[in-house]
């Protein structure tokens, strides 16, 4: 039983299935995360957002457990993604002069490794920015405003969300396909749902640095 | 030559052809000029004319694979201007016509490239990796004897159609050649679908998919990224629905297969 499971995990399809499951769960996390961020729009001084952050903090060990779960999801997805990138390069040692499109590729599907790696770099920056920071005095909302309204900080967050959006543009339907489901009646809807999700997640996340950059650190309705 | 049919004197072409002495040698592009190629001839007939020209000049002709020249054997290959089997959809290289090219055009001609398809010489690659995958389960085992009545086994029309579509795969390897990751999932997906949709494929269904995927990975093909270029390059229009079916069959078999040959009382 375990050797069978081991063989599954080592197989190309097994690895891709795990990437798909972790990727889909990460999309759920992103949805929860961006909805949480929207509390920044609920008032003009960030009190709601800070209260939301405090509620999460108050969960104590449950929050720690959730964070460990996230680390695991990201870790598995990233490790398998890196491995796939290396294996795929190895699978074609002699390069074409130029592998021209036959008609089905998209910009997003051809750049999954690049967009994934940029998101990885962003993750490190993001964790240092907010998870490692001590915001007990100023409050989390003020820290967000501080980080995102500097031109460099705002640009990093904006550009990273663009890359994330491109990653997700291909990701959702790809994961459904990897998990073995494709039916002519549903495939078009799955494609559209994934792309709407991708744009919604990226635009909502990116709206914060865009507004803060545009207003020089003031919420527009202040 | 039938250039006389045309108003003009046929196509003048510049070809950059991949030349490689053997598996170990370093390959490179060589440039040739061809004149007066009829637009009615096929791409392979154009290469035949190149080879006649090379022979006349006392040079080595270009090696390339072909057999039926009617799109059914899967022997022909070639990546033409970066596209497996050239620019047309659902068309094998042997069915590609020179009317798709214009006078004065420069054409790059390369072999299918993948670690699992080593180049043997010039434009010929070794696709026996596919044979080894088939040998691991791309068949059904039957007892010989007198044939039973054709209608004795009921098969839903829908399944018969899907299996027939999958069975159209000619094993050419263009799916691998066109895949940015050199994955073989469309080929294996077609073979798995063809047999798993039919009653005759059921007894070996789980064993088959586990063994064929194991062999596919062993051969060094890449991982599928669902880019779907394979489907666009396939001369038989095999759908990526077959890849989803392969994934489903493999997942199902991995989760439910019992250890093989475990005798009672054994550990
Ligand atoms: C919040 C972040 C992320 C989400 C929601 C996400 C989601 C997904 C999903 C759903 C897929 C499709 C999986 C499949 O078809 O089997 C995928 C593919 C991929 N992801 Fe991510 N991902 C994220 C971050 C990353 C990171 C940080 C990397 C860094 C290496 C990465 C690398 C990749 C690669 C390389 C693929 C393509 C794998 C292949 O085609 O073989 N992803 N991602
Ligand atoms: S799936 Fe299509 S491209 Fe791939 S081997 Fe079969 S016929 Fe050729
Ligand atoms: S030569 Fe037989 S398919 Fe092209």
Coordinates of C-alpha atoms in Angstrom, one line a residue, chain A residues 11-195:
Chain A
X11 CA 5.2 9.5 -10.9
X12 CA 4.7 12.5 -13.2
X13 CA 0.9 12.4 -12.8
X14 CA 1.1 12.0 -9.0
X15 CA 3.3 15.0 -8.7
X16 CA 1.0 17.1 -10.9
X17 CA -2.0 15.9 -8.9
X18 CA -0.4 17.1 -5.7
X19 CA 0.5 20.4 -7.4
X20 CA -3.1 20.7 -8.5
X21 CA -4.6 20.0 -5.0
X22 CA -2.2 22.3 -3.2
X23 CA -2.7 25.0 -5.9
X24 CA -6.5 24.8 -5.5
X25 CA -6.3 25.0 -1.7
X26 CA -3.9 28.0 -2.1
X27 CA -6.5 29.7 -4.3
X28 CA -9.1 29.2 -1.5
X29 CA -6.6 30.8 0.9
X30 CA -6.1 33.7 -1.5
X31 CA -9.9 34.3 -1.6
X32 CA -10.1 34.3 2.2
X33 CA -7.0 36.6 2.3
X34 CA -8.3 39.2 -0.1
X35 CA -11.8 39.2 1.5
X36 CA -10.0 39.9 4.8
X37 CA -8.1 42.8 3.2
X38 CA -11.4 44.3 2.0
X39 CA -12.1 45.4 5.6
X40 CA -9.5 48.1 4.9
X41 CA -12.2 49.7 2.7
X42 CA -14.8 49.4 5.5
X43 CA -13.8 52.5 7.4
X44 CA -11.3 55.4 7.1
X45 CA -8.9 54.7 9.9
X46 CA -8.3 51.0 9.6
X47 CA -10.0 50.1 12.8
X48 CA -12.0 47.3 11.2
X49 CA -9.0 45.8 9.6
X50 CA -7.0 45.9 12.9
X51 CA -9.9 44.3 14.7
X52 CA -10.0 41.5 12.1
X53 CA -6.2 41.0 12.5
X54 CA -6.7 40.9 16.3
X55 CA -9.4 38.3 16.0
X56 CA -7.0 36.1 13.9
X57 CA -4.3 36.7 16.5
X58 CA -6.7 35.7 19.3
X59 CA -7.2 32.3 17.7
X60 CA -3.8 31.4 19.2
X61 CA -2.8 27.8 18.5
X62 CA -5.5 27.5 15.8
X63 CA -3.8 30.3 13.9
X64 CA -0.5 28.7 14.3
X65 CA -1.9 25.4 13.0
X66 CA -3.4 27.3 10.0
X67 CA 0.0 28.9 9.4
X68 CA 1.7 25.5 9.5
X69 CA -0.9 24.2 7.0
X70 CA -0.1 27.2 4.7
X71 CA 3.6 26.5 4.9
X72 CA 3.0 22.9 4.0
X73 CA 0.7 23.8 1.0
X74 CA 3.2 26.4 -0.3
X75 CA 6.2 24.1 0.5
X76 CA 4.7 21.1 -1.4
X77 CA 3.5 23.2 -4.3
X78 CA 6.9 25.1 -4.7
X79 CA 9.1 22.0 -4.2
X80 CA 7.1 20.0 -6.8
X81 CA 7.0 23.1 -9.1
X82 CA 10.8 23.5 -9.0
X83 CA 11.2 19.8 -9.7
X84 CA 8.8 19.9 -12.6
X85 CA 10.7 22.9 -14.0
X86 CA 14.0 21.0 -13.8
X87 CA 12.6 17.8 -15.2
X88 CA 10.9 19.5 -18.1
X89 CA 14.2 21.3 -19.1
X90 CA 15.9 17.9 -19.0
X91 CA 13.3 16.3 -21.1
X92 CA 14.4 18.3 -24.1
X93 CA 18.2 18.7 -24.0
X94 CA 18.6 19.6 -27.6
X95 CA 16.8 22.9 -28.2
X96 CA 14.7 23.8 -31.2
X97 CA 15.7 26.9 -33.1
X98 CA 12.3 28.3 -32.1
X99 CA 9.3 26.2 -31.0
X100 CA 6.6 28.1 -32.8
X101 CA 3.0 28.1 -31.6
X102 CA 0.6 25.5 -33.0
X103 CA -2.4 27.3 -31.7
X104 CA -3.4 26.3 -28.2
X105 CA -0.8 27.8 -26.0
X106 CA -1.4 31.0 -24.0
X107 CA 1.0 33.6 -22.6
X108 CA 0.0 32.3 -19.1
X109 CA 0.4 28.6 -19.8
X110 CA 3.9 29.2 -21.3
X111 CA 5.1 31.2 -18.3
X112 CA 3.9 29.2 -15.3
X113 CA 7.5 28.6 -14.1
X114 CA 8.5 32.3 -14.4
X115 CA 5.3 33.6 -12.8
X116 CA 5.5 31.0 -10.0
X117 CA 9.1 32.0 -9.2
X118 CA 8.2 35.7 -9.1
X119 CA 5.4 34.9 -6.7
X120 CA 7.9 32.9 -4.6
X121 CA 10.2 35.9 -4.4
X122 CA 7.2 38.1 -3.5
X123 CA 6.2 35.6 -0.8
X124 CA 9.6 36.1 1.0
X125 CA 9.3 39.9 0.8
X126 CA 5.6 39.8 1.9
X127 CA 6.4 37.6 5.0
X128 CA 9.3 39.8 6.0
X129 CA 7.1 42.9 5.5
X130 CA 4.2 41.8 7.6
X131 CA 4.7 38.5 9.4
X132 CA 8.1 39.4 10.8
X133 CA 7.3 43.0 11.5
X134 CA 6.3 44.3 14.9
X135 CA 3.3 46.5 14.5
X136 CA 2.1 46.5 18.1
X137 CA 2.4 50.3 18.4
X138 CA 1.2 51.6 15.1
X139 CA -1.3 48.9 14.3
X140 CA -1.3 46.6 11.2
X141 CA -3.4 49.0 9.0
X142 CA -0.9 51.8 9.4
X143 CA 1.9 49.5 8.6
X144 CA 0.1 48.4 5.4
X145 CA -0.3 52.1 4.4
X146 CA 3.4 52.8 5.2
X147 CA 4.7 49.9 3.1
X148 CA 2.4 50.2 0.1
X149 CA 2.5 53.9 -0.3
X150 CA 6.2 54.1 -0.8
X151 CA 6.9 54.0 -4.6
X152 CA 9.2 51.0 -4.3
X153 CA 6.9 49.1 -2.0
X154 CA 3.8 49.9 -3.9
X155 CA 5.5 48.9 -7.2
X156 CA 6.6 45.6 -5.8
X157 CA 3.1 44.7 -4.6
X158 CA 1.5 45.9 -7.8
X159 CA 3.8 44.0 -10.1
X160 CA 3.7 40.9 -8.0
X161 CA -0.1 40.8 -8.2
X162 CA 0.1 41.1 -11.9
X163 CA 2.4 38.0 -12.0
X164 CA 0.1 36.2 -9.6
X165 CA -2.9 37.0 -11.9
X166 CA -1.1 35.5 -14.9
X167 CA -0.2 32.4 -12.9
X168 CA -3.9 32.0 -11.9
X169 CA -5.2 32.7 -15.4
X170 CA -3.9 29.3 -16.4
X171 CA -3.9 27.6 -13.0
X172 CA -7.6 26.8 -12.2
X173 CA -8.6 24.9 -15.3
X174 CA -5.2 23.3 -15.4
X175 CA -5.7 21.8 -12.0
X176 CA -9.2 20.5 -12.9
X177 CA -7.7 18.9 -16.0
X178 CA -4.8 17.4 -13.9
X179 CA -7.3 15.9 -11.5
X180 CA -8.9 14.1 -14.4
X181 CA -12.0 16.0 -15.1
X182 CA -12.8 17.3 -18.5
X183 CA -16.2 17.3 -20.2
X184 CA -17.2 19.3 -23.3
X185 CA -20.3 20.6 -21.4
X186 CA -18.3 22.0 -18.5
X187 CA -14.8 22.8 -19.9
X188 CA -15.8 26.3 -21.2
X189 CA -17.4 27.3 -17.9
X190 CA -14.4 26.0 -15.9
X191 CA -12.1 28.1 -18.1
X192 CA -14.2 31.2 -17.5
X193 CA -14.6 30.7 -13.8
X194 CA -10.8 30.3 -13.4
X195 CA -10.1 33.4 -15.4

